[in-house]
mmCIF file of C-alpha atoms in Angstrom:
data_model
loop_
_atom_site.group_PDB
_atom_site.id
_atom_site.type_symbol
_atom_site.label_atom_id
_atom_site.label_comp_id
_atom_site.label_asym_id
_atom_site.label_seq_id
_atom_site.Cartn_x
_atom_site.Cartn_y
_atom_site.Cartn_z
ATOM 1 C CA MET A 1 117.241 96.244 60.808
ATOM 2 C CA ASN A 2 116.260 99.712 62.020
ATOM 3 C CA GLY A 3 114.246 98.158 64.818
ATOM 4 C CA PHE A 4 117.247 96.176 66.005
ATOM 5 C CA LEU A 5 119.646 99.123 65.731
ATOM 6 C CA GLY A 6 117.304 101.521 67.496
ATOM 7 C CA GLU A 7 116.616 99.104 70.322
ATOM 8 C CA PHE A 8 120.308 98.254 70.641
ATOM 9 C CA LEU A 9 121.491 101.862 70.853
ATOM 10 C CA GLY A 10 118.560 103.053 72.945
ATOM 11 C CA THR A 11 118.941 100.244 75.478
ATOM 12 C CA MET A 12 122.681 100.785 75.587
ATOM 13 C CA VAL A 13 122.128 104.453 76.495
ATOM 14 C CA LEU A 14 119.503 103.448 79.070
ATOM 15 C CA ILE A 15 121.909 101.057 80.793
ATOM 16 C CA VAL A 16 124.973 103.307 80.619
ATOM 17 C CA LEU A 17 123.044 106.071 82.369
ATOM 18 C CA GLY A 18 121.030 103.870 84.740
ATOM 19 C CA VAL A 19 123.668 101.337 85.744
ATOM 20 C CA GLY A 20 126.217 104.135 85.741
ATOM 21 C CA THR A 21 124.081 105.799 88.385
ATOM 22 C CA GLY A 22 124.111 102.553 90.347
ATOM 23 C CA ALA A 23 127.898 102.446 90.209
ATOM 24 C CA GLY A 24 128.215 106.067 91.261
ATOM 25 C CA VAL A 25 125.882 105.663 94.211
ATOM 26 C CA ASN A 26 127.284 102.353 95.463
ATOM 27 C CA LEU A 27 131.049 102.566 94.995
ATOM 28 C CA LYS A 28 132.667 104.302 97.955
ATOM 29 C CA THR A 29 135.306 106.142 95.957
ATOM 30 C CA SER A 30 132.745 107.812 93.684
ATOM 31 C CA TYR A 31 131.677 111.407 94.267
ATOM 32 C CA ALA A 32 128.044 110.274 93.957
ATOM 33 C CA HIS A 33 128.328 107.707 96.771
ATOM 34 C CA ASN A 34 125.207 107.486 98.969
ATOM 35 C CA SER A 35 123.254 110.025 96.917
ATOM 36 C CA GLY A 36 119.954 108.374 97.824
ATOM 37 C CA TRP A 37 116.751 106.937 96.395
ATOM 38 C CA LEU A 38 115.429 110.214 94.946
ATOM 39 C CA PHE A 39 118.672 110.648 93.020
ATOM 40 C CA ILE A 40 118.404 107.077 91.720
ATOM 41 C CA THR A 41 114.771 107.288 90.590
ATOM 42 C CA ILE A 42 115.278 110.609 88.818
ATOM 43 C CA ALA A 43 118.394 109.281 87.077
ATOM 44 C CA TRP A 44 116.653 106.108 85.899
ATOM 45 C CA GLY A 45 113.736 108.164 84.628
ATOM 46 C CA MET A 46 116.061 110.376 82.601
ATOM 47 C CA ALA A 47 117.989 107.301 81.425
ATOM 48 C CA VAL A 48 114.783 105.905 79.940
ATOM 49 C CA THR A 49 113.912 109.291 78.397
ATOM 50 C CA PHE A 50 117.171 109.612 76.512
ATOM 51 C CA GLY A 51 117.200 105.941 75.590
ATOM 52 C CA VAL A 52 113.783 106.331 73.977
ATOM 53 C CA TYR A 53 114.907 109.436 72.086
ATOM 54 C CA VAL A 54 117.932 107.598 70.688
ATOM 55 C CA ALA A 55 115.907 104.501 69.792
ATOM 56 C CA GLY A 56 113.243 106.557 68.018
ATOM 57 C CA SER A 57 115.856 108.461 66.062
ATOM 58 C CA PHE A 58 117.227 105.182 64.707
ATOM 59 C CA GLY A 59 113.843 103.866 63.613
ATOM 60 C CA SER A 60 112.501 101.763 66.485
ATOM 61 C CA GLN A 61 109.418 102.324 68.620
ATOM 62 C CA GLY A 62 111.555 102.803 71.716
ATOM 63 C CA HIS A 63 110.417 99.746 73.670
ATOM 64 C CA LEU A 64 113.842 99.024 75.263
ATOM 65 C CA ASN A 65 112.092 96.312 77.240
ATOM 66 C CA PRO A 66 110.851 92.755 76.525
ATOM 67 C CA ALA A 67 107.943 93.414 78.929
ATOM 68 C CA VAL A 68 106.778 95.979 76.375
ATOM 69 C CA THR A 69 107.608 94.121 73.170
ATOM 70 C CA ILE A 70 106.217 90.660 73.994
ATOM 71 C CA PRO A 71 102.839 91.720 75.490
ATOM 72 C CA PHE A 72 102.353 94.303 72.727
ATOM 73 C CA ALA A 73 102.846 91.556 70.129
ATOM 74 C CA ILE A 74 100.599 89.025 71.879
ATOM 75 C CA PHE A 75 97.679 91.459 71.951
ATOM 76 C CA GLY A 76 98.197 92.876 68.473
ATOM 77 C CA PHE A 77 99.794 96.223 69.308
ATOM 78 C CA PHE A 78 103.085 95.280 67.617
ATOM 79 C CA PRO A 79 104.019 93.015 64.648
ATOM 80 C CA TRP A 80 105.384 89.564 65.492
ATOM 81 C CA ASP A 81 108.046 89.690 62.781
ATOM 82 C CA GLN A 82 109.776 92.490 64.676
ATOM 83 C CA VAL A 83 109.816 90.765 68.065
ATOM 84 C CA LEU A 84 113.101 88.868 67.672
ATOM 85 C CA PRO A 85 115.107 91.859 66.332
ATOM 86 C CA TYR A 86 113.761 94.007 69.164
ATOM 87 C CA LEU A 87 114.597 91.434 71.835
ATOM 88 C CA LEU A 88 118.099 90.899 70.455
ATOM 89 C CA GLY A 89 118.684 94.636 70.379
ATOM 90 C CA GLN A 90 117.463 95.037 73.946
ATOM 91 C CA PHE A 91 119.575 92.287 75.504
ATOM 92 C CA LEU A 92 122.710 93.028 73.485
ATOM 93 C CA GLY A 93 122.382 96.766 74.064
ATOM 94 C CA ALA A 94 121.982 96.224 77.799
ATOM 95 C CA PHE A 95 125.055 93.994 77.876
ATOM 96 C CA VAL A 96 127.211 96.516 76.001
ATOM 97 C CA GLY A 97 125.928 99.302 78.236
ATOM 98 C CA ALA A 98 127.033 97.337 81.288
ATOM 99 C CA VAL A 99 130.459 96.763 79.723
ATOM 100 C CA LEU A 100 130.893 100.519 79.252
ATOM 101 C CA VAL A 101 130.010 101.132 82.907
ATOM 102 C CA ILE A 102 132.574 98.529 84.010
ATOM 103 C CA ILE A 103 135.212 100.360 81.980
ATOM 104 C CA GLN A 104 134.109 103.796 83.186
ATOM 105 C CA TYR A 105 134.347 102.795 86.847
ATOM 106 C CA GLY A 106 137.347 100.484 86.463
ATOM 107 C CA ALA A 107 139.507 102.337 88.994
ATOM 108 C CA GLN A 108 136.660 102.422 91.512
ATOM 109 C CA PHE A 109 136.066 98.673 91.138
ATOM 110 C CA LYS A 110 139.780 98.012 91.703
ATOM 111 C CA ASN A 111 139.632 100.033 94.909
ATOM 112 C CA ALA A 112 136.389 98.415 96.111
ATOM 113 C CA LYS A 113 137.630 95.255 97.809
ATOM 114 C CA ASP A 114 134.257 93.825 98.802
ATOM 115 C CA ALA A 115 130.574 94.564 99.383
ATOM 116 C CA ASN A 116 131.448 96.974 102.198
ATOM 117 C CA ASP A 117 133.082 99.168 99.566
ATOM 118 C CA GLY A 118 129.990 98.964 97.353
ATOM 119 C CA ASN A 119 131.231 96.338 94.911
ATOM 120 C CA VAL A 120 127.922 94.489 94.591
ATOM 121 C CA VAL A 121 125.698 93.086 91.863
ATOM 122 C CA GLY A 122 123.124 95.689 92.912
ATOM 123 C CA ILE A 123 125.047 98.160 90.753
ATOM 124 C CA PHE A 124 123.988 96.144 87.716
ATOM 125 C CA ALA A 125 120.791 94.341 88.690
ATOM 126 C CA THR A 126 117.920 94.525 91.127
ATOM 127 C CA GLY A 127 117.436 92.798 94.461
ATOM 128 C CA PRO A 128 114.718 92.751 97.121
ATOM 129 C CA ALA A 129 114.610 94.879 100.243
ATOM 130 C CA ILE A 130 113.013 91.834 101.929
ATOM 131 C CA ASN A 131 113.684 88.471 100.309
ATOM 132 C CA ASN A 132 110.225 86.957 99.824
ATOM 133 C CA GLY A 133 109.730 85.356 96.428
ATOM 134 C CA LEU A 134 105.953 85.711 96.261
ATOM 135 C CA TYR A 135 105.822 89.332 97.379
ATOM 136 C CA ASN A 136 108.842 90.241 95.245
ATOM 137 C CA PHE A 137 107.139 88.722 92.187
ATOM 138 C CA LEU A 138 103.893 90.550 92.967
ATOM 139 C CA SER A 139 105.777 93.806 93.474
ATOM 140 C CA GLU A 140 107.378 93.585 90.040
ATOM 141 C CA THR A 141 104.084 92.509 88.484
ATOM 142 C CA ILE A 142 102.122 95.412 89.966
ATOM 143 C CA ALA A 143 104.764 98.029 89.202
ATOM 144 C CA THR A 144 105.117 96.862 85.606
ATOM 145 C CA PHE A 145 101.339 96.633 85.171
ATOM 146 C CA VAL A 146 100.982 100.306 86.138
ATOM 147 C CA PHE A 147 103.902 101.272 83.899
ATOM 148 C CA ILE A 148 102.727 99.377 80.800
ATOM 149 C CA LEU A 149 99.065 100.332 81.153
ATOM 150 C CA THR A 150 100.041 103.994 81.263
ATOM 151 C CA LEU A 151 102.470 103.521 78.383
ATOM 152 C CA LEU A 152 99.731 101.998 76.221
ATOM 153 C CA ASN A 153 97.710 105.187 76.596
ATOM 154 C CA LEU A 154 100.484 107.571 75.555
ATOM 155 C CA GLY A 155 100.331 106.751 71.843
ATOM 156 C CA ASP A 156 103.665 107.028 69.984
ATOM 157 C CA PHE A 157 105.953 107.632 72.945
ATOM 158 C CA THR A 158 109.046 108.433 70.840
ATOM 159 C CA LYS A 159 107.697 111.772 69.609
ATOM 160 C CA GLY A 160 108.020 115.285 70.972
ATOM 161 C CA LEU A 161 108.061 115.470 74.751
ATOM 162 C CA LYS A 162 106.563 112.014 75.234
ATOM 163 C CA PRO A 163 109.906 110.374 76.066
ATOM 164 C CA LEU A 164 110.193 112.872 78.909
ATOM 165 C CA ILE A 165 106.717 111.843 80.076
ATOM 166 C CA VAL A 166 107.823 108.196 79.979
ATOM 167 C CA GLY A 167 110.848 109.128 82.077
ATOM 168 C CA LEU A 168 108.664 110.914 84.609
ATOM 169 C CA LEU A 169 106.450 107.832 84.705
ATOM 170 C CA ILE A 170 109.479 105.628 85.452
ATOM 171 C CA MET A 171 110.537 108.065 88.168
ATOM 172 C CA VAL A 172 107.190 108.054 89.964
ATOM 173 C CA VAL A 173 106.786 104.274 89.626
ATOM 174 C CA GLY A 174 110.207 103.930 91.218
ATOM 175 C CA GLN A 175 109.343 106.316 94.036
ATOM 176 C CA ALA A 176 105.914 104.799 94.707
ATOM 177 C CA LEU A 177 106.475 101.097 94.045
ATOM 178 C CA GLY A 178 110.206 100.531 93.609
ATOM 179 C CA GLY A 179 111.255 100.466 97.243
ATOM 180 C CA THR A 180 110.409 96.774 97.556
ATOM 181 C CA THR A 181 112.544 95.289 94.757
ATOM 182 C CA GLY A 182 114.449 98.132 93.116
ATOM 183 C CA PHE A 183 111.849 98.211 90.270
ATOM 184 C CA ALA A 184 113.404 96.221 87.435
ATOM 185 C CA LEU A 185 110.282 96.568 85.221
ATOM 186 C CA ASN A 186 112.427 95.142 82.438
ATOM 187 C CA PRO A 187 114.011 91.682 82.009
ATOM 188 C CA ALA A 188 116.740 92.968 79.663
ATOM 189 C CA ARG A 189 117.654 95.772 82.048
ATOM 190 C CA ASP A 190 118.226 93.206 84.816
ATOM 191 C CA TRP A 191 119.466 90.036 83.137
ATOM 192 C CA ALA A 192 121.993 91.411 80.640
ATOM 193 C CA PRO A 193 123.899 93.600 83.160
ATOM 194 C CA ARG A 194 123.713 90.791 85.738
ATOM 195 C CA PHE A 195 125.222 88.450 83.144
ATOM 196 C CA ALA A 196 127.927 91.011 82.323
ATOM 197 C CA TYR A 197 128.824 91.242 86.015
ATOM 198 C CA SER A 198 128.925 87.428 86.177
ATOM 199 C CA VAL A 199 131.160 86.716 83.200
ATOM 200 C CA LEU A 200 133.404 89.759 82.850
ATOM 201 C CA PRO A 201 136.552 90.317 84.924
ATOM 202 C CA VAL A 202 135.130 92.930 87.300
ATOM 203 C CA PRO A 203 137.768 93.317 90.034
ATOM 204 C CA ASN A 204 136.805 92.045 93.492
ATOM 205 C CA LYS A 205 133.251 91.217 92.442
ATOM 206 C CA GLY A 206 130.817 89.366 94.654
ATOM 207 C CA ASP A 207 127.905 87.002 94.053
ATOM 208 C CA SER A 208 125.574 87.666 91.103
ATOM 209 C CA ASN A 209 122.485 86.396 92.980
ATOM 210 C CA TRP A 210 121.049 84.395 90.086
ATOM 211 C CA GLY A 211 118.703 82.714 92.550
ATOM 212 C CA TYR A 212 116.648 85.907 92.589
ATOM 213 C CA ALA A 213 116.850 86.580 88.844
ATOM 214 C CA TRP A 214 113.566 84.800 88.026
ATOM 215 C CA VAL A 215 111.671 87.665 89.701
ATOM 216 C CA PRO A 216 112.875 90.497 87.411
ATOM 217 C CA MET A 217 112.361 88.188 84.433
ATOM 218 C CA PHE A 218 108.844 86.880 85.032
ATOM 219 C CA GLY A 219 107.345 89.617 87.219
ATOM 220 C CA PRO A 220 107.672 92.325 84.542
ATOM 221 C CA LEU A 221 106.466 89.956 81.815
ATOM 222 C CA ALA A 222 103.399 89.085 83.900
ATOM 223 C CA GLY A 223 102.661 92.742 84.623
ATOM 224 C CA GLY A 224 103.056 93.673 80.981
ATOM 225 C CA LEU A 225 100.772 90.849 79.832
ATOM 226 C CA ILE A 226 98.054 91.839 82.312
ATOM 227 C CA ALA A 227 98.265 95.492 81.256
ATOM 228 C CA ALA A 228 98.089 94.672 77.542
ATOM 229 C CA CYS A 229 95.182 92.302 78.168
ATOM 230 C CA VAL A 230 93.249 94.987 80.085
ATOM 231 C CA GLN A 231 93.939 97.512 77.340
ATOM 232 C CA TYR A 232 92.891 95.085 74.609
ATOM 233 C CA PHE A 233 89.564 94.158 76.148
ATOM 234 C CA LEU A 234 88.600 97.615 77.443
ATOM 235 C CA MET A 235 89.790 99.902 74.645
#
C-alpha cells in the first residue's frame, strides 16, 4: 500500500508542477507565457525532485515512471509483486495532477479560444519538433537510456540530496536531448495527462494527438530496458 500511495502522491506532485509549467508557458493570459526552454527544463527537473521527495516520504522508491519500474523488475532490481501498485499509483497520480492543473488554469483555458492562444495538448503531453516516427522513437529511447542508466548508478535516489541530483539529471537530459520530442522519458507522465485533456471538459481544447502517443509510451520503455540490461550484464 505504501508503494502505491507514495507513487500516487509523488507523481501527482510531479505532474502538477511540470504540466503546470506547460500551462503557464503556453497559455497567452499567463504571466509565464513564452518563458522559454531553459525555464521549462529547470521546472521539470525541480518537479521530479519534489515528486521523489514526496514519494520517498510515503514509503515508495520514488520511481514515478513505468520506464523505471518495469525494466527494474525485469532485471531483478525491483520486486515483481510491487509492479502493479507502482504502475497504478503512477498513472492515477498523473491523471489527478493534470486535473488539478486544469482547475488551476480554468480562467486561462476559458480565455484561450484556440491553439493560437496556447490551448494545446502540448501543455499536457509531448509532441515532436519534426514529425518522424522512427527518429522520434529513437530520440525518446536514447534520452531515456541515458536517464535510466545514470539513475541505476545513484543508489537509493530518495535519500538526502539525491532527489535534487535526479532533478538536475532531468534538466540536463531535457536541455541536451529533449529538443527533438519534448523529452517524455515517462509513459505515465505523457499518457495520463493526455487522457485527462481528452476526456475532461477543458474549454476550447484542440486535438489530443493520440496518433503520436505510441512514441512516449514505447520509446521510454525501450530506453529503460536497454539501460537496465546494460547495468545487469556489466555491473
